[in-house]
Amino acid sequence: MLDLCCMIADDETNDIRIEAALVKLYASEMAWKVGDELVQIRGGRGYETADSLEARGERPAEVEQILRDLRINRIFEGSTEIMHLLIAREAVDTHLEVAGDIIDPEASRRAKAEAVARAVGFYAGWLPTLAVGAGFVPGAYAEFGPLAEHVRFVERSSRRLAASIFAGMARWQGGMERRQAFLGRAVDIGAELFAMTACCVRAKAETASDPAGVELADGFCEQARVRVDALFSSLWRNSDASDRRLARKVLEGRYAKLEDGIRHVRDDLPWVAPWRLGPATTPDVRRRLPRRG
Ligand SMILES: Cc1cc2nc3c(=O)[nH]c(=O)nc-3n(C[C@H](O)[C@H](O)[C@H](O)COP(=O)(O)OP(=O)(O)OC[C@H]3O[C@@H](n4cnc5c(N)ncnc54)[C@H](O)[C@@H]3O)c2cc1C
């Protein structure tokens, strides 16, 4: 995925904002899952530190260290939740450009009327493109050999994803931006499709030098398709509404009794300290701050 993204960037004619964000999101999440599996496979030895293993006369594989280090990738340089929002915003950008004023409560009547005219023109051409494509044609993408069926799946699913996002916009309109769980699943589908594409393109490019790559790409795509199918189902069949109601009640303290007996951290300090320039701020940073007065 990263290689493909870099190649697209090297072309210098492409905007790779979405691809780069998808790589950051997908790689961070997948690496975490892989690290977690690795700990599980090594059992108790996966949980032990390298020093502890060595002290017992075993190879000091720093697997628990790897897992701890992989965890931060889901938080910094754009946390997973923020990456979802950022990518979703890009994904609906065209719709907002075309029809944004229709759902904007502050747009004037004239702006709304113009947006309706724009939207009719745009969607009359765009919606039919969702119905048909190479992904529906048996034998399409034959140049990918045994991976062609996966490429067709990606093509069909891309249309389905576009249709799902459109359906979400039609249903929730301006409220779509608050449907974070829906948007997150849509982004995850896009990330899986991008990862599948990257695998197939790479395997095809290296078929001669690395024939085993096709088998690996095939295995990855089979797994990704199961994840994509599950994500599509959960777009419309999920517990989001009840989760939201429940979360609100949790915040209201309705279930505070469940917290009885839980060990609490000391409460004489705030959860988030007020910001101040102090010894923890390096002189280098302070020099760059504007002087007061
Ligand atoms: C080891 C390490 C190194 C770091 N290095 C740097 C550095 O070099 N430079 C630098 O500037 N910063 C650095 N940071 C800080 C890092 O950028 C922040 O930790 C990160 O941006 C997350 O912000 P936060 O910790 O304030 O979490 P918060 O913003 O408080 O987020 C807490 C949780 O809520 C989620 N969340 C927040 N907003 C939303 C939302 N709107 N919708 C849904 N979920 C949301 C987040 O995804 C996260 O899971 C570093 C942090 C660590 C741990």
Coordinates of C-alpha atoms and ligand atoms in Angstrom, one line a residue:
M1 CA 0.0 0.0 0.0
L2 CA 2.8 2.4 1.0
D3 CA 4.8 1.5 -2.1
L4 CA 1.8 2.1 -4.4
C5 CA 1.1 5.4 -2.6
C6 CA 4.7 6.5 -3.1
M7 CA 4.6 5.5 -6.8
I8 CA 1.4 7.6 -7.3
A9 CA 3.1 10.5 -5.4
D10 CA 6.3 10.2 -7.6
D11 CA 4.1 10.7 -10.6
E12 CA 3.7 14.3 -9.4
T13 CA 0.4 14.7 -11.2
N14 CA -1.8 13.1 -8.5
D15 CA -3.3 14.4 -5.3
I16 CA -2.5 11.6 -2.8
R17 CA -4.1 13.0 0.3
I18 CA -6.7 10.3 0.6
E19 CA -4.3 7.4 -0.3
A20 CA -1.7 8.7 2.1
A21 CA -4.3 9.0 4.9
L22 CA -5.6 5.5 4.1
V23 CA -2.1 4.0 4.4
K24 CA -1.5 5.6 7.8
L25 CA -4.9 4.4 9.1
Y26 CA -4.8 0.9 7.6
A27 CA -1.1 0.2 8.4
S28 CA -1.5 1.3 12.0
E29 CA -4.6 -0.8 12.6
M30 CA -3.3 -3.9 10.7
A31 CA 0.2 -3.7 12.3
W32 CA -1.5 -3.6 15.8
K33 CA -3.6 -6.7 14.9
V34 CA -0.5 -8.6 13.6
G35 CA 1.5 -7.6 16.7
D36 CA -1.3 -8.8 19.0
E37 CA -1.5 -12.1 17.1
L38 CA 2.3 -12.5 17.5
V39 CA 2.0 -12.1 21.2
Q40 CA -0.8 -14.7 21.3
I41 CA 1.1 -17.2 19.2
R42 CA 4.1 -16.9 21.5
G43 CA 1.8 -17.3 24.5
G44 CA 3.4 -16.4 27.9
R45 CA 6.7 -15.9 26.1
G46 CA 5.0 -13.2 24.0
Y47 CA 4.0 -11.3 27.2
E48 CA 7.5 -11.6 28.7
T49 CA 10.1 -8.9 28.2
A50 CA 13.2 -9.7 26.2
D51 CA 15.3 -9.4 29.4
S52 CA 13.1 -11.9 31.2
L53 CA 13.4 -14.4 28.3
E54 CA 17.2 -14.0 28.2
A55 CA 17.5 -14.4 32.0
R56 CA 15.8 -17.8 31.6
G57 CA 18.2 -18.7 28.8
E58 CA 15.8 -18.2 25.9
R59 CA 16.1 -16.0 22.8
P60 CA 15.3 -12.4 23.8
A61 CA 12.6 -11.7 21.2
E62 CA 11.1 -8.3 22.2
V63 CA 7.6 -9.1 21.2
E64 CA 5.8 -7.3 24.1
Q65 CA 7.9 -4.2 23.3
I66 CA 6.9 -4.4 19.6
L67 CA 3.2 -4.5 20.7
R68 CA 3.6 -1.5 23.0
D69 CA 5.4 0.5 20.3
L70 CA 2.8 -0.4 17.7
R71 CA 0.0 0.9 19.9
I72 CA 1.0 4.5 19.7
N73 CA 0.6 4.5 15.9
R74 CA -3.2 4.3 16.5
I75 CA -3.0 7.5 18.5
F76 CA -0.4 9.9 17.2
E77 CA 0.2 11.5 13.8
G78 CA -3.6 11.5 13.4
S79 CA -5.4 9.1 15.7
T80 CA -7.5 6.4 14.0
E81 CA -10.8 8.3 14.9
I82 CA -9.5 11.5 13.4
M83 CA -8.2 9.8 10.3
H84 CA -11.6 8.3 9.8
L85 CA -13.2 11.8 10.0
L86 CA -10.6 13.3 7.7
I87 CA -10.9 10.7 5.0
A88 CA -14.7 10.7 5.2
R89 CA -14.7 14.5 4.7
E90 CA -12.6 14.0 1.5
A91 CA -14.9 11.2 0.4
V92 CA -18.1 13.3 0.6
D93 CA -16.3 16.4 -0.8
T94 CA -17.8 16.2 -4.3
H95 CA -21.3 15.7 -2.9
L96 CA -20.9 18.8 -0.6
E97 CA -19.6 20.8 -3.5
V98 CA -22.5 19.9 -5.7
A99 CA -25.4 19.7 -3.2
G100 CA -24.0 21.2 0.0
D101 CA -26.2 24.3 -0.1
I102 CA -29.4 22.1 -0.3
I103 CA -28.7 20.7 3.1
D104 CA -27.1 23.9 4.6
P105 CA -29.7 25.5 6.9
E106 CA -27.9 28.8 6.5
A107 CA -27.9 28.8 2.7
S108 CA -30.2 31.4 1.0
R109 CA -33.2 30.4 -1.1
R110 CA -31.4 31.4 -4.2
A111 CA -28.3 29.3 -3.3
K112 CA -30.5 26.3 -2.6
A113 CA -32.3 26.7 -6.0
E114 CA -28.9 26.9 -7.8
A115 CA -27.7 23.8 -5.8
V116 CA -30.8 21.9 -6.8
A117 CA -30.1 22.7 -10.5
R118 CA -26.4 21.7 -10.1
A119 CA -27.3 18.5 -8.3
V120 CA -29.9 17.4 -10.9
G121 CA -27.3 17.8 -13.7
F122 CA -24.5 16.1 -11.7
Y123 CA -26.5 13.1 -10.4
A124 CA -28.3 12.5 -13.7
G125 CA -24.9 11.7 -15.1
W126 CA -23.3 10.1 -12.0
L127 CA -25.9 7.8 -10.6
P128 CA -26.1 5.6 -13.7
T129 CA -22.4 5.0 -13.5
L130 CA -23.0 3.2 -10.2
A131 CA -25.1 0.5 -11.8
V132 CA -22.6 -1.0 -14.3
G133 CA -18.9 -1.4 -14.7
A134 CA -16.1 -3.8 -15.6
G135 CA -16.5 -5.5 -12.3
F136 CA -19.7 -7.0 -13.5
V137 CA -18.2 -8.4 -16.7
P138 CA -17.0 -12.0 -16.4
G139 CA -13.4 -12.2 -17.6
A140 CA -12.6 -8.5 -17.1
Y141 CA -9.2 -7.7 -15.8
A142 CA -7.8 -11.0 -17.2
E143 CA -4.3 -9.5 -17.1
F144 CA -4.4 -10.1 -13.4
G145 CA -4.6 -13.8 -13.9
P146 CA -5.9 -15.7 -10.8
L147 CA -6.3 -12.3 -9.0
A148 CA -8.8 -11.0 -11.6
E149 CA -11.8 -12.0 -9.6
H150 CA -10.5 -9.9 -6.7
V151 CA -10.0 -6.9 -8.9
R152 CA -13.6 -7.3 -10.2
F153 CA -14.8 -7.5 -6.6
V154 CA -12.9 -4.2 -5.8
E155 CA -14.5 -2.5 -8.8
R156 CA -18.0 -3.6 -7.9
S157 CA -17.5 -2.8 -4.3
S158 CA -16.3 0.7 -5.1
R159 CA -19.6 1.4 -6.8
R160 CA -21.5 -0.1 -4.0
L161 CA -19.5 2.0 -1.5
A162 CA -20.3 5.2 -3.5
A163 CA -24.0 4.2 -3.6
S164 CA -24.0 3.6 0.1
I165 CA -22.4 7.0 0.9
F166 CA -24.9 8.6 -1.4
A167 CA -27.8 6.8 0.4
G168 CA -26.4 8.0 3.7
M169 CA -26.3 11.6 2.5
A170 CA -29.8 11.3 1.2
R171 CA -31.0 9.9 4.5
W172 CA -29.3 12.0 7.0
Q173 CA -28.4 15.1 4.9
G174 CA -26.6 17.6 7.2
G175 CA -26.7 15.2 10.1
M176 CA -24.4 12.8 8.2
E177 CA -21.3 14.5 9.8
R178 CA -22.5 13.2 13.2
R179 CA -22.8 9.6 11.9
Q180 CA -19.2 8.8 12.8
A181 CA -19.7 5.1 13.1
F182 CA -21.3 4.9 9.6
L183 CA -18.6 7.1 8.1
G184 CA -15.9 5.1 9.9
R185 CA -17.2 1.8 8.4
A186 CA -17.4 3.4 4.9
V187 CA -13.7 4.5 5.3
D188 CA -12.7 1.1 6.5
I189 CA -14.3 -0.5 3.4
G190 CA -12.4 2.0 1.2
A191 CA -9.2 1.1 3.0
E192 CA -9.7 -2.6 2.5
L193 CA -10.4 -2.1 -1.2
F194 CA -7.3 0.1 -1.6
A195 CA -5.2 -2.6 0.3
M196 CA -6.6 -5.3 -2.0
T197 CA -5.8 -3.2 -5.1
A198 CA -2.2 -2.6 -3.9
C199 CA -1.7 -6.3 -3.3
C200 CA -3.0 -7.3 -6.7
V201 CA -1.0 -4.6 -8.5
R202 CA 2.2 -5.6 -6.7
A203 CA 1.7 -9.3 -7.2
K204 CA 1.0 -8.8 -10.9
A205 CA 4.1 -6.6 -11.4
E206 CA 6.3 -9.2 -9.7
T207 CA 4.8 -12.4 -11.1
A208 CA 7.9 -13.3 -13.0
S209 CA 10.4 -12.7 -10.2
D210 CA 8.2 -13.8 -7.3
P211 CA 5.4 -16.2 -8.4
A212 CA 4.6 -16.9 -4.7
G213 CA 3.4 -13.3 -4.3
V214 CA 0.2 -14.1 -6.2
E215 CA -0.7 -16.8 -3.7
L216 CA -0.1 -14.3 -0.8
A217 CA -2.1 -11.6 -2.5
D218 CA -4.9 -14.2 -3.2
G219 CA -5.0 -15.2 0.5
F220 CA -5.0 -11.6 1.6
C221 CA -7.8 -10.7 -0.8
E222 CA -9.9 -13.7 0.4
Q223 CA -9.6 -12.4 4.0
A224 CA -10.2 -8.8 3.0
R225 CA -13.4 -9.7 1.1
V226 CA -14.9 -11.3 4.2
R227 CA -14.1 -8.1 6.2
V228 CA -15.6 -5.9 3.4
D229 CA -18.8 -8.0 3.3
A230 CA -19.2 -7.7 7.1
L231 CA -18.6 -3.9 7.0
F232 CA -21.2 -3.5 4.2
S233 CA -23.7 -5.4 6.3
S234 CA -23.0 -3.4 9.4
L235 CA -23.4 -0.1 7.5
W236 CA -27.2 -0.5 7.9
R237 CA -27.5 -3.3 10.4
N238 CA -25.8 -2.2 13.6
S239 CA -26.5 -1.0 17.2
D240 CA -25.4 2.6 16.7
A241 CA -28.7 4.2 17.8
S242 CA -28.9 2.1 20.9
D243 CA -25.2 2.6 21.6
R244 CA -25.7 6.4 21.4
R245 CA -28.7 6.3 23.8
L246 CA -26.7 4.1 26.2
A247 CA -23.6 6.2 26.0
R248 CA -25.7 9.3 26.9
K249 CA -27.0 7.6 30.0
V250 CA -23.5 6.5 31.0
L251 CA -22.4 10.1 30.8
E252 CA -25.4 11.1 32.9
G253 CA -24.2 8.7 35.6
R254 CA -27.2 6.4 35.4
Y255 CA -25.0 3.3 35.7
A256 CA -22.4 4.7 38.2
K257 CA -23.1 1.9 40.5
L258 CA -21.1 -0.4 38.2
E259 CA -18.1 1.6 39.2
D260 CA -18.3 0.5 42.8
G261 CA -15.3 -1.4 43.8
I262 CA -13.2 -0.3 40.9
R263 CA -9.7 1.0 41.9
H264 CA -9.7 4.7 41.2
V265 CA -6.6 6.8 40.4
R266 CA -5.8 9.5 42.9
D267 CA -8.3 12.4 42.5
D268 CA -6.2 15.3 43.8
L269 CA -4.9 16.1 40.3
P270 CA -7.0 17.0 37.1
W271 CA -7.3 14.5 34.2
V272 CA -5.9 17.2 31.9
A273 CA -3.5 19.8 33.4
P274 CA -4.0 23.4 32.4
W275 CA -1.5 24.5 29.8
R276 CA 1.5 26.6 31.0
L277 CA 5.0 27.3 30.0
G278 CA 7.1 25.4 32.5
P279 CA 10.2 23.5 33.0
A280 CA 8.8 20.7 30.8
T281 CA 8.8 23.0 27.8
T282 CA 12.2 23.0 26.1
P283 CA 14.1 26.3 25.7
D284 CA 14.1 25.6 22.0
V285 CA 10.3 25.6 21.8
R286 CA 10.0 28.7 24.0
R287 CA 12.3 30.6 21.7
R288 CA 9.8 30.1 18.9
L289 CA 6.8 31.4 20.8
P290 CA 5.8 35.0 20.2
R291 CA 7.0 37.4 22.9
R292 CA 4.2 38.9 25.0
G293 CA 3.7 42.7 25.1
Ligands
LIG1 C1 5.1 8.9 22.4 C2 4.4 10.2 21.9 C3 5.0 11.0 21.1 C4 4.4 12.2 20.7 N1 5.1 13.1 19.9 C5 4.5 14.2 19.5 C6 5.2 15.2 18.7 O1 6.4 15.0 18.4 N2 4.6 16.3 18.3 C7 3.3 16.6 18.7 O2 2.8 17.6 18.3 N3 2.6 15.7 19.4 C8 3.2 14.5 19.9 N4 2.4 13.7 20.6 C9 1.1 14.0 21.0 C10 0.1 13.3 20.0 O3 0.1 14.0 18.8 C11 -1.3 13.3 20.7 O4 -1.2 12.3 21.7 C12 -2.3 12.8 19.7 O5 -2.5 13.9 18.7 C13 -3.7 12.6 20.3 O6 -4.1 13.7 21.1 P1 -4.4 13.5 22.6 O7 -3.4 12.7 23.3 O8 -4.6 14.9 23.1 O9 -5.8 12.8 22.7 P2 -7.2 13.4 22.6 O10 -7.3 14.4 21.4 O11 -7.7 13.8 23.9 O12 -8.0 12.1 22.1 C14 -8.4 11.0 23.0 C15 -9.2 10.0 22.2 O13 -10.4 10.6 21.7 C16 -10.4 10.4 20.3 N5 -11.0 11.6 19.7 C17 -10.6 12.9 19.8 N6 -11.4 13.7 19.1 C18 -12.3 13.0 18.5 C19 -13.4 13.2 17.7 N7 -13.7 14.4 17.3 N8 -14.2 12.2 17.3 C20 -13.9 10.9 17.7 N9 -12.9 10.6 18.5 C21 -12.1 11.6 18.9 C22 -9.0 10.3 19.9 O14 -8.9 9.5 18.7 C23 -8.4 9.5 21.0 O15 -8.7 8.1 20.9 C24 3.0 12.5 21.1 C25 2.4 11.6 21.9 C26 3.0 10.4 22.3 C27 2.3 9.5 23.2

